[in-house]
PDB file of C-alpha atoms in Angstrom:
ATOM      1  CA  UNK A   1      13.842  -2.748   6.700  1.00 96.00           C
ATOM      2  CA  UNK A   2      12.673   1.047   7.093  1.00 97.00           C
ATOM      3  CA  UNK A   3       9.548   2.099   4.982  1.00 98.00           C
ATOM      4  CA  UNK A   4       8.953   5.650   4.189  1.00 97.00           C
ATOM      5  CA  UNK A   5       5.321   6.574   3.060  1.00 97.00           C
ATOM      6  CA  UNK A   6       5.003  10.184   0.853  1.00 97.00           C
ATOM      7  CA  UNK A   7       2.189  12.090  -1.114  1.00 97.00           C
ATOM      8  CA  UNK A   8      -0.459  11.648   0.965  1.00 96.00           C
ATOM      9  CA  UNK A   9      -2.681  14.905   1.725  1.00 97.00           C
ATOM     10  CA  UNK A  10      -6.401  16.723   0.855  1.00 98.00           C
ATOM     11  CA  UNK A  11      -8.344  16.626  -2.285  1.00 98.00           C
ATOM     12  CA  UNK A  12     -11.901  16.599  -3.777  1.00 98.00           C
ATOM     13  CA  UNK A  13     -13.925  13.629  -4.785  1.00 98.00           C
ATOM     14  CA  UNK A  14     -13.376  12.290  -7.943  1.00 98.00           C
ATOM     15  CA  UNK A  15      -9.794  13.495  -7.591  1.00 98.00           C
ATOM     16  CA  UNK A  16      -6.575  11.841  -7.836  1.00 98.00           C
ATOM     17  CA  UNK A  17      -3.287  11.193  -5.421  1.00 98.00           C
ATOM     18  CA  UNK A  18       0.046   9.104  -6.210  1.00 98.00           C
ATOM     19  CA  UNK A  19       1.629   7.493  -2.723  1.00 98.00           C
ATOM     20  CA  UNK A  20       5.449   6.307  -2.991  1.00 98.00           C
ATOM     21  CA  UNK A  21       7.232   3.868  -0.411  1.00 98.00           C
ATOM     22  CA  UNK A  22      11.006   3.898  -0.425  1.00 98.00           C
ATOM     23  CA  UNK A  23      11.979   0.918   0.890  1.00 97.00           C
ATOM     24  CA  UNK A  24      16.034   1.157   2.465  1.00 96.00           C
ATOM     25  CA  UNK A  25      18.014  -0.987   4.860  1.00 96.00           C
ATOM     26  CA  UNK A  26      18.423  -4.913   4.729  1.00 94.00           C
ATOM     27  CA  UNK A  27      16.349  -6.095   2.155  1.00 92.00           C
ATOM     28  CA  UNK A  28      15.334  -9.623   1.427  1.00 94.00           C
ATOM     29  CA  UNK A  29      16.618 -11.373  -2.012  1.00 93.00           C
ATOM     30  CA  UNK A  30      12.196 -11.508  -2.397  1.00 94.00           C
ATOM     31  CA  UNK A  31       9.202 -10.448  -1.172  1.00 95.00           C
ATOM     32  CA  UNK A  32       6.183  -8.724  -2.022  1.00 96.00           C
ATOM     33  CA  UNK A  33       5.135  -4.821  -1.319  1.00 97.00           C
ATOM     34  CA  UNK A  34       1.507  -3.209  -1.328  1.00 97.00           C
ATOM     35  CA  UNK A  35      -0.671  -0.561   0.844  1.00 98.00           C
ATOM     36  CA  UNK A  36      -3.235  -0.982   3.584  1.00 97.00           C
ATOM     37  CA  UNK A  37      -4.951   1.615   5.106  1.00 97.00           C
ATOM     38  CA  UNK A  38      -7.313   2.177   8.718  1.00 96.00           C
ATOM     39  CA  UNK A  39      -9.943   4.348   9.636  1.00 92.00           C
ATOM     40  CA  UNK A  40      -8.329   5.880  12.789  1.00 86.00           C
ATOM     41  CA  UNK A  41      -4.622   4.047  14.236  1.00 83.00           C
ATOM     42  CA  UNK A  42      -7.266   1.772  15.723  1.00 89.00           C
ATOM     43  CA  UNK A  43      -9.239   0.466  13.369  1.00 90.00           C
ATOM     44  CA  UNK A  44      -8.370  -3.000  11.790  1.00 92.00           C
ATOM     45  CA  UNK A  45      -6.760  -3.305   8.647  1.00 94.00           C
ATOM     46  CA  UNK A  46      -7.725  -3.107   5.177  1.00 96.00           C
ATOM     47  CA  UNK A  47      -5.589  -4.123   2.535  1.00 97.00           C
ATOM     48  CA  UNK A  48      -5.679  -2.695  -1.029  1.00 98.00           C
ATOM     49  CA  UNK A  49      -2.918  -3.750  -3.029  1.00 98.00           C
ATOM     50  CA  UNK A  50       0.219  -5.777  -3.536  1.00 98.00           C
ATOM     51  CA  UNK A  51       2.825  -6.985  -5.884  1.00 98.00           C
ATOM     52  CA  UNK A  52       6.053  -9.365  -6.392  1.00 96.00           C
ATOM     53  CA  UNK A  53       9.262  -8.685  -7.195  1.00 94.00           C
ATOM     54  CA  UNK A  54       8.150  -9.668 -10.640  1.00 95.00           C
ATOM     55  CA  UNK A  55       5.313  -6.860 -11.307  1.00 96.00           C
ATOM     56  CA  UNK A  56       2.239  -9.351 -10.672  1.00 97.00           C
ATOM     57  CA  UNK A  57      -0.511  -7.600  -8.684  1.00 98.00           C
ATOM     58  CA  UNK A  58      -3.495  -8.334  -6.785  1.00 98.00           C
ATOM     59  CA  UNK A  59      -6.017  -5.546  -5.576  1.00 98.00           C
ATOM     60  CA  UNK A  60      -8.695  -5.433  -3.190  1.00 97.00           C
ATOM     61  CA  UNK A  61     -12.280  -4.992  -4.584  1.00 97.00           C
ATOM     62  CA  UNK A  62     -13.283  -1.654  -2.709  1.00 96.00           C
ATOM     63  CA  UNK A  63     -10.021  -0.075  -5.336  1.00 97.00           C
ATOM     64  CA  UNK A  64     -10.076  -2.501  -8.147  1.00 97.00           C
ATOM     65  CA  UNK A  65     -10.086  -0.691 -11.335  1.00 97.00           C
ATOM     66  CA  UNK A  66      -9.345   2.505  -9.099  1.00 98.00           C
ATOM     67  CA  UNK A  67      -6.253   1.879  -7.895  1.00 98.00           C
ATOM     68  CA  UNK A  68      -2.939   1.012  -9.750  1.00 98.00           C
ATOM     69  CA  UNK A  69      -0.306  -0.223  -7.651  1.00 98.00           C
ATOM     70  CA  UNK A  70       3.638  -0.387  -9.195  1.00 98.00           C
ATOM     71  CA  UNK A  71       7.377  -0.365  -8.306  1.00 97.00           C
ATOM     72  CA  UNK A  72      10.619   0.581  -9.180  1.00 95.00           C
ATOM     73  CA  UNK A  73      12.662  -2.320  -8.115  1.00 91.00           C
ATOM     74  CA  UNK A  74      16.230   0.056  -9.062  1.00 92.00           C
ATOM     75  CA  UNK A  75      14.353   2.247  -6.471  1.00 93.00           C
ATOM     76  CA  UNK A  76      13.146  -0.053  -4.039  1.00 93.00           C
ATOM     77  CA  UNK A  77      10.117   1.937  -4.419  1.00 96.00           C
ATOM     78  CA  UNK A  78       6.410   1.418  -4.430  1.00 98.00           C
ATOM     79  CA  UNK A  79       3.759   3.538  -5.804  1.00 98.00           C
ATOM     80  CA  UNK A  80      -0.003   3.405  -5.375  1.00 98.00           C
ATOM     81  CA  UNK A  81      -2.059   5.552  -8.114  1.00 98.00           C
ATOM     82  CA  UNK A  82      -5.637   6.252  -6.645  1.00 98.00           C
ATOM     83  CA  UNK A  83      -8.056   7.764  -9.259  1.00 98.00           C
ATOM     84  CA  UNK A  84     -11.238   8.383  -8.747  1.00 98.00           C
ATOM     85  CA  UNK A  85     -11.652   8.963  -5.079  1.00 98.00           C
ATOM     86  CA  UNK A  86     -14.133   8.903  -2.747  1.00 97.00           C
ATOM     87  CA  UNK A  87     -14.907  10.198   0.683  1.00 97.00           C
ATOM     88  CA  UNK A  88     -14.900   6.155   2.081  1.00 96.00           C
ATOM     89  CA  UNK A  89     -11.135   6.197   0.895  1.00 98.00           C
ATOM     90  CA  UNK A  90     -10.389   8.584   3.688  1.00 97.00           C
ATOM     91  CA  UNK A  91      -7.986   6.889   6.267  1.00 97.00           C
ATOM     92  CA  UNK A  92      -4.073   6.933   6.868  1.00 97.00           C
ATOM     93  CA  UNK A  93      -2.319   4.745   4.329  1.00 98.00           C
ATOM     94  CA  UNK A  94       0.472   2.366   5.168  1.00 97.00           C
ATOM     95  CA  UNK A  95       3.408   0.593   3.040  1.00 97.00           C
ATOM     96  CA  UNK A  96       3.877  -2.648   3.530  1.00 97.00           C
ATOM     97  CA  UNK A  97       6.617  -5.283   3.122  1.00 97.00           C
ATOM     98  CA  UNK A  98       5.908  -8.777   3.483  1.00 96.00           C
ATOM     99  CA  UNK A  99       8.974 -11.586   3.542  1.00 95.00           C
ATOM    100  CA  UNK A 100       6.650 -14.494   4.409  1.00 94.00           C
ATOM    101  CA  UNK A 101       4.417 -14.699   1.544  1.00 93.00           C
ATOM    102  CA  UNK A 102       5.549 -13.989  -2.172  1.00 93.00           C
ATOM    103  CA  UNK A 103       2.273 -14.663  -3.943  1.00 96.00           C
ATOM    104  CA  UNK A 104       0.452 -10.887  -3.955  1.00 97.00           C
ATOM    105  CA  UNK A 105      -3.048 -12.085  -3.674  1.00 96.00           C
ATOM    106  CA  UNK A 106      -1.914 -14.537  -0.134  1.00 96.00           C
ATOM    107  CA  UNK A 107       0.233 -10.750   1.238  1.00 95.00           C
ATOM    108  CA  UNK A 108      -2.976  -9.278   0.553  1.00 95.00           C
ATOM    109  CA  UNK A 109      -5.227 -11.945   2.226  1.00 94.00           C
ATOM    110  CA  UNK A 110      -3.289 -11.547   5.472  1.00 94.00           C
ATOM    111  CA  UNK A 111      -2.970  -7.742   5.527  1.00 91.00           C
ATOM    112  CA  UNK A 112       0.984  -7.587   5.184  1.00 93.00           C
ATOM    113  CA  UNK A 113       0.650  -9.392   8.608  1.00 90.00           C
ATOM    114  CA  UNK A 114       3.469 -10.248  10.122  1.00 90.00           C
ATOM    115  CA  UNK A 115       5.416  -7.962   7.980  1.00 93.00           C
ATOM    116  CA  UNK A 116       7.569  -4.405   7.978  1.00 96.00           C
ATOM    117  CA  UNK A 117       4.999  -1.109   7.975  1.00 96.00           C
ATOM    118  CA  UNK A 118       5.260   2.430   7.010  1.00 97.00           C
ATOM    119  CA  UNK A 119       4.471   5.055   9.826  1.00 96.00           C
ATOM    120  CA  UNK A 120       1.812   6.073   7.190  1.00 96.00           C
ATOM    121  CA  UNK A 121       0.226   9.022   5.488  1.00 97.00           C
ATOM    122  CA  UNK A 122      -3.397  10.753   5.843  1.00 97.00           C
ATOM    123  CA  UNK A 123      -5.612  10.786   2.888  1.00 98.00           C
ATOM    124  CA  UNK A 124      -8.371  12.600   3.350  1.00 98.00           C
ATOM    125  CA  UNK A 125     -11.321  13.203   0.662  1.00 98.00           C
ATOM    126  CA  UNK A 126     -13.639  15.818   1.195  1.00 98.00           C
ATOM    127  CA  UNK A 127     -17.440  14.981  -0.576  1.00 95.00           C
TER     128      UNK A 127
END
Protein backbone atom coordinates (compact mmCIF):
# COMPACT_ATOMS: atom_id res chain seq x y z
CA UNK A 1 0.00 0.00 0.00
CA UNK A 2 1.60 3.48 -1.11
CA UNK A 3 0.14 6.67 0.64
CA UNK A 4 0.50 9.98 -0.93
CA UNK A 5 -0.02 13.07 1.42
CA UNK A 6 -1.02 16.68 -0.57
CA UNK A 7 -2.10 20.31 0.47
CA UNK A 8 -0.05 20.86 3.12
CA UNK A 9 1.82 24.41 3.21
CA UNK A 10 1.82 28.16 5.16
CA UNK A 11 -1.05 30.09 6.48
CA UNK A 12 -2.20 32.50 9.26
CA UNK A 13 -3.89 31.63 12.47
CA UNK A 14 -7.33 31.20 12.43
CA UNK A 15 -6.92 30.01 8.84
CA UNK A 16 -7.89 26.99 7.09
CA UNK A 17 -6.04 23.94 5.01
CA UNK A 18 -7.67 20.67 3.34
CA UNK A 19 -4.96 17.53 3.32
CA UNK A 20 -5.87 14.54 0.81
CA UNK A 21 -4.28 10.90 0.98
CA UNK A 22 -4.57 8.80 -2.14
CA UNK A 23 -4.29 5.57 -1.14
CA UNK A 24 -3.03 3.01 -4.44
CA UNK A 25 -1.55 -0.45 -4.61
CA UNK A 26 -2.88 -3.69 -2.78
CA UNK A 27 -5.52 -2.69 -0.69
CA UNK A 28 -7.18 -4.64 2.04
CA UNK A 29 -11.08 -5.73 1.58
CA UNK A 30 -11.14 -3.23 5.26
CA UNK A 31 -9.43 -1.08 7.26
CA UNK A 32 -9.49 2.20 8.69
CA UNK A 33 -7.57 5.61 7.45
CA UNK A 34 -6.82 8.91 9.54
CA UNK A 35 -3.79 11.55 10.09
CA UNK A 36 -1.12 11.88 12.73
CA UNK A 37 1.24 14.42 12.86
CA UNK A 38 5.03 15.14 14.88
CA UNK A 39 6.75 18.04 15.93
CA UNK A 40 10.08 17.40 14.09
CA UNK A 41 10.63 13.48 12.22
CA UNK A 42 11.56 12.78 15.82
CA UNK A 43 9.09 13.56 17.92
CA UNK A 44 6.48 10.84 18.97
CA UNK A 45 3.28 10.60 17.47
CA UNK A 46 0.11 12.30 17.78
CA UNK A 47 -2.87 11.08 16.31
CA UNK A 48 -5.83 13.26 15.20
CA UNK A 49 -8.26 11.47 13.30
CA UNK A 50 -9.59 8.28 11.79
CA UNK A 51 -12.38 6.56 10.07
CA UNK A 52 -13.83 3.04 8.68
CA UNK A 53 -14.64 1.99 5.58
CA UNK A 54 -18.12 2.85 6.67
CA UNK A 55 -17.70 6.82 7.36
CA UNK A 56 -17.60 6.44 11.35
CA UNK A 57 -14.97 8.77 12.85
CA UNK A 58 -13.16 9.33 15.92
CA UNK A 59 -10.98 12.56 16.57
CA UNK A 60 -8.47 13.46 18.97
CA UNK A 61 -9.38 16.23 21.53
CA UNK A 62 -6.53 18.83 20.69
CA UNK A 63 -8.81 18.98 16.84
CA UNK A 64 -12.20 17.94 17.94
CA UNK A 65 -14.69 20.27 16.59
CA UNK A 66 -11.67 21.68 14.44
CA UNK A 67 -10.95 19.11 12.38
CA UNK A 68 -13.23 17.11 9.93
CA UNK A 69 -11.80 14.07 8.68
CA UNK A 70 -13.63 12.16 5.36
CA UNK A 71 -13.06 9.82 2.37
CA UNK A 72 -13.86 8.98 -0.92
CA UNK A 73 -13.87 5.28 -0.87
CA UNK A 74 -14.34 5.38 -5.23
CA UNK A 75 -11.08 7.39 -4.63
CA UNK A 76 -9.36 5.58 -2.09
CA UNK A 77 -8.89 8.94 -0.75
CA UNK A 78 -8.77 10.62 2.59
CA UNK A 79 -9.24 14.16 3.44
CA UNK A 80 -8.58 16.05 6.65
CA UNK A 81 -10.38 19.66 6.85
CA UNK A 82 -8.50 21.79 9.57
CA UNK A 83 -10.35 25.08 10.43
CA UNK A 84 -9.43 27.20 12.76
CA UNK A 85 -5.74 26.82 13.17
CA UNK A 86 -3.34 27.50 15.50
CA UNK A 87 0.37 27.95 15.79
CA UNK A 88 0.49 24.41 18.19
CA UNK A 89 -0.92 22.66 14.94
CA UNK A 90 2.39 23.28 13.29
CA UNK A 91 4.15 19.88 12.54
CA UNK A 92 4.44 17.53 9.36
CA UNK A 93 1.23 15.59 8.86
CA UNK A 94 1.10 11.93 7.98
CA UNK A 95 -1.68 9.52 6.33
CA UNK A 96 -2.22 6.60 7.80
CA UNK A 97 -3.60 3.14 6.97
CA UNK A 98 -4.25 0.73 9.54
CA UNK A 99 -5.27 -3.19 8.59
CA UNK A 100 -5.13 -4.39 12.22
CA UNK A 101 -7.74 -2.46 13.86
CA UNK A 102 -11.15 -1.47 12.13
CA UNK A 103 -12.79 0.36 15.01
CA UNK A 104 -11.53 4.31 14.41
CA UNK A 105 -11.35 5.27 17.98
CA UNK A 106 -8.80 1.71 18.80
CA UNK A 107 -6.53 3.04 15.07
CA UNK A 108 -6.50 6.19 16.82
CA UNK A 109 -5.53 4.90 20.34
CA UNK A 110 -2.47 3.18 18.87
CA UNK A 111 -1.31 5.93 16.49
CA UNK A 112 -1.89 3.93 13.12
CA UNK A 113 0.85 1.73 14.77
CA UNK A 114 1.82 -0.96 13.09
CA UNK A 115 0.31 0.34 9.98
CA UNK A 116 1.21 1.88 6.22
CA UNK A 117 2.39 5.88 6.50
CA UNK A 118 2.50 8.75 4.21
CA UNK A 119 6.03 10.41 3.70
CA UNK A 120 4.03 13.46 5.03
CA UNK A 121 3.41 17.13 4.51
CA UNK A 122 4.55 20.41 6.56
CA UNK A 123 1.92 22.53 8.05
CA UNK A 124 3.11 25.36 9.36
CA UNK A 125 0.97 28.26 11.16
CA UNK A 126 2.43 31.44 11.66
CA UNK A 127 0.79 33.44 15.07
Amino acid sequence: VRLVESGGGSVQSGGSLRLSCVASGLMPSRYCMGWFRREAPEKGREALAAIDNDGSAAYADSVKGRFTISQDNAKNTVYLQMNSLKPDDTAIYYCALDEDRLNPVEALDHAFNPGYLGRGTQVTVSS
